C-alpha atoms as one frame of an Amber mdcrd trajectory, in Angstrom:
protein
  77.050  91.536 103.927  79.405  93.159 101.858  79.083  90.577  99.725  75.040
  90.941  99.629  74.911  94.276  98.124  77.399  93.865  95.785  74.283  90.467
  94.240  71.824  93.435  94.574  73.644  96.370  93.317  75.396  94.041  90.435
  71.637  93.180  89.869  70.163  96.034  90.142  72.213  97.364  86.885  69.438
  97.793  84.100  67.629  99.788  86.860  70.837 102.553  86.548  69.389 105.306
  83.896  70.672 108.686  83.625  68.073 111.619  83.030  70.214 114.124  81.215
  68.545 116.435  78.808  69.594 116.443  75.112  70.913 120.816  76.365  72.530
 119.331  79.666  74.364 115.576  77.229  75.972 118.655  74.929  77.005 120.563
  77.834  79.064 116.925  80.067  79.495 116.477  76.292  78.920 112.634  76.949
  76.971 110.387  76.107  74.115 108.306  78.394  76.026 106.250  80.001  72.180
 103.317  78.840  72.934 104.689  75.158  77.529 103.669  75.719  79.546 101.386
  77.110  82.277 103.916  78.744  84.206 100.151  79.543  85.099 100.316  75.627
  86.440 103.873  75.095  88.987 103.016  78.524  90.396 100.170  76.227  92.153
 102.269  74.023  95.291 102.978  74.778  95.063 106.794  73.310  91.922 107.481
  76.352  94.220 106.680  78.994  97.598 109.149  77.561  94.647 111.698  77.182
  93.422 111.695  80.944  97.035 111.245  82.333  97.828 114.153  80.127  95.066
 116.600  82.642  97.032 118.316  84.231  95.794 116.812  87.981  95.253 113.750
  86.781  99.119 112.504  87.618  98.710 114.946  91.429  94.913 112.590  92.241
  97.079 108.913  91.258  99.548 110.030  93.233  97.016 110.899  96.495  95.063
 108.413  95.968  98.637 106.221  96.156  99.394 107.036  99.488  96.615 107.351
 101.690  95.795 103.775 100.684  99.827 103.060 101.376  99.578 104.875 105.128
  96.197 102.907 105.208  97.589  99.734 104.717 100.880  99.520 105.869  99.685
 100.112 109.154  96.494  97.153 108.955  99.475  95.000 108.393 102.283  96.085
 110.500 101.420  98.016 113.754 100.990  95.777 116.086 104.624  94.079 114.785
 105.128  97.957 115.701 103.526  97.972 119.037 105.675  94.271 119.868 109.292
  95.117 118.536 109.128  99.272 119.020 106.781  99.446 122.014 107.450  96.280
 123.759 103.849  95.159 124.466 102.714  92.371 124.368 101.338  89.975 121.285
  97.351  90.249 122.859  98.102  93.240 123.965  99.912  94.546 120.651  96.796
  93.331 118.836  93.867  94.986 121.209  94.780  98.294 120.347  96.003  97.778
 116.694  92.965  96.585 116.187  92.024 100.655 117.441  92.612 101.889 113.460
  89.923 100.153 112.076  87.717 102.116 114.742  88.936 105.478 114.432  88.444
 104.472 110.062  85.028 103.339 110.705  84.189 106.516 113.212  86.066 108.777
 110.469  83.726 106.991 107.634  80.664 107.641 109.640  81.261 111.283 110.030
  82.718 112.000 106.533  79.029 110.846 105.149  77.295 112.159 107.581  79.374
 116.105 106.397  79.757 115.130 103.398  77.323 117.432 102.218  78.016 120.948
 104.050  82.152 120.459 104.111  83.900 120.704 100.535  85.797 118.148  99.249
  88.924 120.148  99.899  88.834 120.803 103.665  87.888 116.886 103.840  90.712
 116.083 101.859  93.128 119.196 103.721  91.625 117.459 107.270  92.376 114.950
 106.576  95.690 114.436 105.471  96.213 117.292 108.498  94.813 114.012 111.240
  97.194 111.315 109.773  99.830 114.228 110.551  99.025 114.542 114.221  99.506
 110.179 114.464 102.159 110.414 112.731 103.975 112.636 114.964 102.054 111.411
 118.185 104.387 107.819 116.965 107.511 109.596 117.047 107.451 112.038 120.543
 107.939 111.011 123.766 104.592 109.954 125.896 104.100 107.637 128.982 101.765
 104.520 129.482  99.236 103.792 126.950  98.082 106.744 125.638 100.400 106.749
 122.956  98.738 103.314 121.641  95.241 104.256 122.505  95.575 107.384 120.340
  98.010 107.679 117.696  96.159 103.793 115.888  92.331 105.856 116.538  93.655
 108.936 115.242  95.803 107.471 111.729  92.396 105.911 110.765  90.016 108.490
 111.677  92.542 110.790 108.854  92.596 108.270 105.692  89.037 107.519 105.964
  87.788 110.984 104.364  90.150 111.101 101.864  89.348 108.541  99.101  85.795
 109.233  98.506  86.171 113.122  99.194  89.022 112.385  96.025  86.009 110.186
  93.948  83.355 113.346  94.380  85.749 115.660  93.536  86.367 113.959  90.197
  83.041 115.019  88.174  85.063 118.440  88.418  88.173 118.295  88.478  87.999
 116.168  84.935  83.868 116.306  83.751  81.401 113.751  83.617  82.584 112.528
  80.485  85.728 111.109  81.608  84.909 110.152  85.717  84.371 107.144  84.549
  87.491 106.387  83.722  89.750 108.899  85.647  88.008 106.974  89.002  88.924
 103.646  87.244  92.393 105.016  87.334  91.940 105.991  90.585  90.912 102.029
  91.325  93.574 100.657  90.279  96.518 103.088  92.179  94.621 101.862  95.484
  94.579  98.858  93.981  98.799  99.436  93.648  99.158 100.206  96.646  98.036
  97.399  98.713  99.886  95.277  97.684 103.218  97.187  97.493 103.028  99.045
  99.924 103.136  96.336 103.243 105.809  94.375 101.148 107.076  97.779 100.214
 108.465  98.209 104.113 109.193  95.075 105.116 112.253  95.792 102.939 113.176
  99.584 104.133 112.480  97.742 107.955 115.271  95.093 106.520 117.274  96.996
 105.630 116.978 100.162 108.576 116.790  97.287 110.827 113.884  98.614 113.304
 110.316  98.363 113.227 110.908 102.014 114.709 111.487 102.713 110.865 106.964
 102.820 110.800 106.801 106.513 111.567 108.592 107.771 109.228 107.900 105.579
 105.912 104.141 106.095 107.580 104.842 110.437 107.631 106.540 109.917 103.886
 104.098 108.361 102.712 102.020 111.620 104.736 103.600 114.479 102.607 103.990
 112.527  99.521  99.660 112.752  99.595  99.911 116.265 100.561 102.240 117.636
  98.004 100.545 115.910  95.511  97.023 117.404  97.179  97.862 121.186  97.119
  99.232 120.130  93.696  95.395 119.319  91.997  94.035 122.333  94.608  96.546
 124.788  92.108  95.270 122.998  89.204  91.654 123.465  90.827  91.970 127.164
  91.303  93.371 127.912  88.217  91.102 125.612  86.266  88.373 128.038  88.182
  90.055 130.557  86.372  90.121 130.513  83.390  93.970 130.326  83.192
């Protein structure tokens, strides 16, 4: 299904047109995509340097890297954590670890429904708050299987709204002309986190000698995401005041 959607979107790219007046284009400071190729701009090194020099650029990249690290590490290591730290059987751990994807899908659906009614800042802050709650839940002792039942779901729900909200806020943070390049850099941060972070946790687990390190690993990236977004919000407020 995803491949079919990708083919349809790729086949329809020629139908994408910007319907902007000359005054709007002057205000946005951009050339419509139909009249220019933004990929040519990204091949020029100074464009990347200019983007990274913007006040919130590094913070946004760090935010995307950190939240993706939480998501991908949970995907790959949750079941192992439940077996080695929670004492579950492999079969039971596999079932409960998949609840992460239930939370991820449910969170994405809810985030999509409320996206036009809730500000991006509250989507991101809400997601990070849910992640913090999920990690605390993993650390606090609980009887029975309630922790295994709730923590993966909350981790999925927390991860779901953050990246879409950050992408949605990109034109407001960086301007319409810089948005395609900035989203490309955000995607690169996501890809890098997907490649590096789960492997990095393997090293952490080997050094610590215990799968109990997983909640603290996730907490570290969640705190990094919170600090990065605090920086983004501060820059956005200063920009709104014209400072």
